[in-house]
CSV table of C-alpha atoms and ligand atoms in Angstrom, one decimal:
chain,number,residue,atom,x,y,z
A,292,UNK,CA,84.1,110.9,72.5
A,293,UNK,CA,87.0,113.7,72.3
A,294,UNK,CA,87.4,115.3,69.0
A,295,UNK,CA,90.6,115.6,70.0
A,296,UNK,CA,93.4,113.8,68.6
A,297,UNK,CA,95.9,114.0,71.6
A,298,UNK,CA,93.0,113.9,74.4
A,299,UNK,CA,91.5,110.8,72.6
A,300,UNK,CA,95.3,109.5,72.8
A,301,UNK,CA,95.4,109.9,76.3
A,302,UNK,CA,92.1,108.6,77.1
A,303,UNK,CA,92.6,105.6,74.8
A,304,UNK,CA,96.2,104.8,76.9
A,305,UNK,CA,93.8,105.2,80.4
A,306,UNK,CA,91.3,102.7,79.1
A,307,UNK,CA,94.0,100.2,78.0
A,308,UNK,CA,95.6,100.3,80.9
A,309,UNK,CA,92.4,100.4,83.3
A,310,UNK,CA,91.2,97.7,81.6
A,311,UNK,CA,94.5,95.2,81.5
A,312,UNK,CA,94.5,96.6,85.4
A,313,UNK,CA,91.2,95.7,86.4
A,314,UNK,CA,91.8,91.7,84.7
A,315,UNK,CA,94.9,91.2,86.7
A,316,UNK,CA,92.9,92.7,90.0
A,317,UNK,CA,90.2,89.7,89.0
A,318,UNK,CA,92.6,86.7,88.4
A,319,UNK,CA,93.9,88.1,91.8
A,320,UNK,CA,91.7,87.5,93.8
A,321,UNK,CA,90.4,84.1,91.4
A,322,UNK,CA,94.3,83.2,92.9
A,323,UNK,CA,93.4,84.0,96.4
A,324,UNK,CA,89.8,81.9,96.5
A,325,UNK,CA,91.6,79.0,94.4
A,326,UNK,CA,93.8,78.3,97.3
A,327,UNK,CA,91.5,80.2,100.4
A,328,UNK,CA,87.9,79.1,99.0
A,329,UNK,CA,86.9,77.3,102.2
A,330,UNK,CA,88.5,79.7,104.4
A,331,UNK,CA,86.2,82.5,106.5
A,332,UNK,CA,87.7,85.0,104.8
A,333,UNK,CA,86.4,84.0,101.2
A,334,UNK,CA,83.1,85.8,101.8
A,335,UNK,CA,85.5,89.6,101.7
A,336,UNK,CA,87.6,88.0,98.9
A,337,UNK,CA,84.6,86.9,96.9
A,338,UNK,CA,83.2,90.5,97.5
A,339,UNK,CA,86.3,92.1,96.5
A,340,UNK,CA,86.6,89.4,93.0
A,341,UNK,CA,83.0,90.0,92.2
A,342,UNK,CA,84.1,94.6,92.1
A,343,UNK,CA,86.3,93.5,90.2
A,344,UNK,CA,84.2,92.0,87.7
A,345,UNK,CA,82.2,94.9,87.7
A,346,UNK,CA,85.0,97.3,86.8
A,347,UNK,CA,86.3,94.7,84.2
A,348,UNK,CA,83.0,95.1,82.9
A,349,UNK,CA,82.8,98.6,82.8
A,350,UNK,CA,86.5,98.7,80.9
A,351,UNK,CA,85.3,96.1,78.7
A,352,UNK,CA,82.2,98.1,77.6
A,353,UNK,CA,84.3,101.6,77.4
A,354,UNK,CA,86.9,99.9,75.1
A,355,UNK,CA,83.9,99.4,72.8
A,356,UNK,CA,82.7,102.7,72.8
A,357,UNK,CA,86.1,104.3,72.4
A,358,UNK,CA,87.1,101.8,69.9
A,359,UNK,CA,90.5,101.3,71.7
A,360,UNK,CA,92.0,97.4,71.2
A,361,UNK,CA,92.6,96.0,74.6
A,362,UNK,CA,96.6,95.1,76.2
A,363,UNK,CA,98.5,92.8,73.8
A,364,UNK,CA,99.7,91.3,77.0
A,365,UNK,CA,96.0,90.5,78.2
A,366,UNK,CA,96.8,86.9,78.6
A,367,UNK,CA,100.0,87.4,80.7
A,368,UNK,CA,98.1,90.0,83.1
A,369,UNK,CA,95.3,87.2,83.4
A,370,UNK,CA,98.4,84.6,84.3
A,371,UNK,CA,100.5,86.9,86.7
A,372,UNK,CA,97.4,88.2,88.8
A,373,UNK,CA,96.1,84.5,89.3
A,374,UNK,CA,100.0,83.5,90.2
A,375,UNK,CA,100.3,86.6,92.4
A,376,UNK,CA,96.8,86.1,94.0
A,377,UNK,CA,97.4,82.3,94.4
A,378,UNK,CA,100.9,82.6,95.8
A,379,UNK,CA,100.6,85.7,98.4
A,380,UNK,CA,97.3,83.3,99.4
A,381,UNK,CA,99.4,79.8,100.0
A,382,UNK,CA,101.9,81.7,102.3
A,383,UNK,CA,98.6,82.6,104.4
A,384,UNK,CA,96.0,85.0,104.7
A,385,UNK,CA,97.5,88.0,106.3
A,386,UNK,CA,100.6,87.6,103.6
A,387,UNK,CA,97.1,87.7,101.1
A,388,UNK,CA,95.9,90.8,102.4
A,389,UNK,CA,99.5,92.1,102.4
A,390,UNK,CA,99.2,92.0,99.0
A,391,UNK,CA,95.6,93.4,98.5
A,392,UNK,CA,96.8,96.2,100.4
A,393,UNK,CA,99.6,96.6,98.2
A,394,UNK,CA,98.1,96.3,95.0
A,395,UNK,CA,94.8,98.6,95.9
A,396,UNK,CA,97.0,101.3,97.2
A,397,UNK,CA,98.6,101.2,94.0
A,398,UNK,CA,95.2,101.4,91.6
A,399,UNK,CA,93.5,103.4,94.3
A,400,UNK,CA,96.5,106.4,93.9
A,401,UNK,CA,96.6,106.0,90.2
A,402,UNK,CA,92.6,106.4,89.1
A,403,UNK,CA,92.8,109.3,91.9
A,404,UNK,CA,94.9,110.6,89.1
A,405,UNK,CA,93.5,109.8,86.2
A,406,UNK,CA,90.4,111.4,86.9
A,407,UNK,CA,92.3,114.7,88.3
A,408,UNK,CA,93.7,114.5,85.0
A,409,UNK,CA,90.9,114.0,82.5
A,410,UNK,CA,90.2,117.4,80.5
A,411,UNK,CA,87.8,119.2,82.0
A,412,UNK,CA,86.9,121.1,78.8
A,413,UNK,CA,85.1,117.7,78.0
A,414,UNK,CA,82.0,117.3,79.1
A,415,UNK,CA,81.5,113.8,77.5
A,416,UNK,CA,84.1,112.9,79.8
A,417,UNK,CA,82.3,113.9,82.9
A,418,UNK,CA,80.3,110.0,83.4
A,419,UNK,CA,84.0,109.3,82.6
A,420,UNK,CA,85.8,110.6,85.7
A,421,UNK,CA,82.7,109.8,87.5
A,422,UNK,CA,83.3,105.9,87.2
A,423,UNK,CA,87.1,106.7,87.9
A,424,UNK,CA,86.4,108.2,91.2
A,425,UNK,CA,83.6,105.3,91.9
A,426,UNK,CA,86.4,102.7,91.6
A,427,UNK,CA,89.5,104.9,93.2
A,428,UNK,CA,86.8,104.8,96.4
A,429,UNK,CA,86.5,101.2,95.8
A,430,UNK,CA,89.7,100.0,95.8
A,431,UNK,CA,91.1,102.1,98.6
A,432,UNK,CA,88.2,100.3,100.1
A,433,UNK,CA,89.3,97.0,99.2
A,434,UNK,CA,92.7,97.8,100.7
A,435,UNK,CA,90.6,99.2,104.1
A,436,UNK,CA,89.1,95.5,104.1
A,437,UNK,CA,93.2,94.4,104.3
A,438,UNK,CA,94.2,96.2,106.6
A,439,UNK,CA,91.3,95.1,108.7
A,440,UNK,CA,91.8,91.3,108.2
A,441,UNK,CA,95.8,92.2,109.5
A,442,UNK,CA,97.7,91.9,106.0
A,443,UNK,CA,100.7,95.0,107.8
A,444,UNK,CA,101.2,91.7,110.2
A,445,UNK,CA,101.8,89.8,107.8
A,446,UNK,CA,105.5,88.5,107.9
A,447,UNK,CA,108.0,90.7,105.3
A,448,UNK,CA,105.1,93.1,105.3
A,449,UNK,CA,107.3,96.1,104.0
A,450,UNK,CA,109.3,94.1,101.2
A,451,UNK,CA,106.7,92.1,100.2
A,452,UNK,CA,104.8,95.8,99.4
A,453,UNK,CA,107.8,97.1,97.9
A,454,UNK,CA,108.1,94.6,95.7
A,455,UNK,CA,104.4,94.0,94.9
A,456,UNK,CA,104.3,97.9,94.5
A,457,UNK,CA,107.1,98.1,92.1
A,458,UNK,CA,105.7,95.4,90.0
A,459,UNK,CA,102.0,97.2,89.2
A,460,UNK,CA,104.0,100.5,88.9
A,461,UNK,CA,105.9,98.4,85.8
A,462,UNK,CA,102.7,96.6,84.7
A,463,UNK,CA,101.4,99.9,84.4
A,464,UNK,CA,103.5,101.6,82.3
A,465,UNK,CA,103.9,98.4,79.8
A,466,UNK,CA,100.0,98.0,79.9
A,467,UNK,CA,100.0,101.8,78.3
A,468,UNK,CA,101.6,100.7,76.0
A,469,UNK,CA,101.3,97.5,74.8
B,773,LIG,FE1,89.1,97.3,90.3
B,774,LIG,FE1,90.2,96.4,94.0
């Protein structure tokens, strides 16, 4: 743990926010298989859902160890994923994987950045930004597995990421805070 005070600031508003990221990313794709379940494309979605258990997990058991309290709002991330994941999921699959791409691209590009911007002077931290980069190369390959199952064809493709987009970029700077 950083002896610290403003590192263990910073790192305390990363773990909050990971961890109210990576419940939303869950209920997502709890959304998708709630509505898709029987559908051949479960099997990636269930793959994807049960990653994202792992890295709840992992927040879960950091939040602990940093002492940090979890989001305020961690009921209403549980509710929006599940709505966004079972929404995008009843307008189809590619409109699903329109939003898997958006949402991963999103979490991908901002654990890139969190572990660039972890102190290095902190060694502790090292298992730290070692999990971070583990889960950047996890999402972006969650959003790979998208783009493979044709969420860009899916109909309003660019607004529908815009909009997706500009939502977790709101979520996450609430989640920092709250
Ligand atoms: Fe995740
Ligand atoms: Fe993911």
């Amino acid at each position: 743990m950083p002896q610290n005070y403003s590192d263990q600031h910073e790192i305390s508003r990363a773990l909050r926010v990971d961890h109210a990221g990576e419940t939303g990313a869950r209920r997502i794709y709890e959304g998708q298989l709630a509505v898709l379940g029987n559908h051949p494309v479960a099997q990636e979605i269930r793959h994807m859902r049960d990653q994202e258990q792992e890295h709840l997990d992992t927040f879960d058991a950091l939040l602990n160890e940093y002492e940090v309290r979890p989001s305020l709002l961690s009921p209403f991330w549980n509710g929006a994923g599940f709505a966004l994941g079972a929404i995008t999921a009843a307008m189809g699959t590619k409109a699903a994987m329109a939003c898997t791409i958006a949402v991963e691209e999103v979490i991908g590009t901002h654990y890139d950045r969190q572990a660039k911007s972890i102190p290095k002077s902190h060694q502790d931290e090292g298992a730290l930004v070692k999990t971070l980069e583990r889960f950047r190369d996890e999402e972006l390959e969650h959003r790979d597995i998208a783009k493979d199952h044709d969420g860009e064809k899916a109909i309003g493709y660019p607004i529908m990421r815009r909009v997706i987009q500009a939502g977790c970029r709101v979520a996450i700077k609430v989640a920092e805070r709250v």
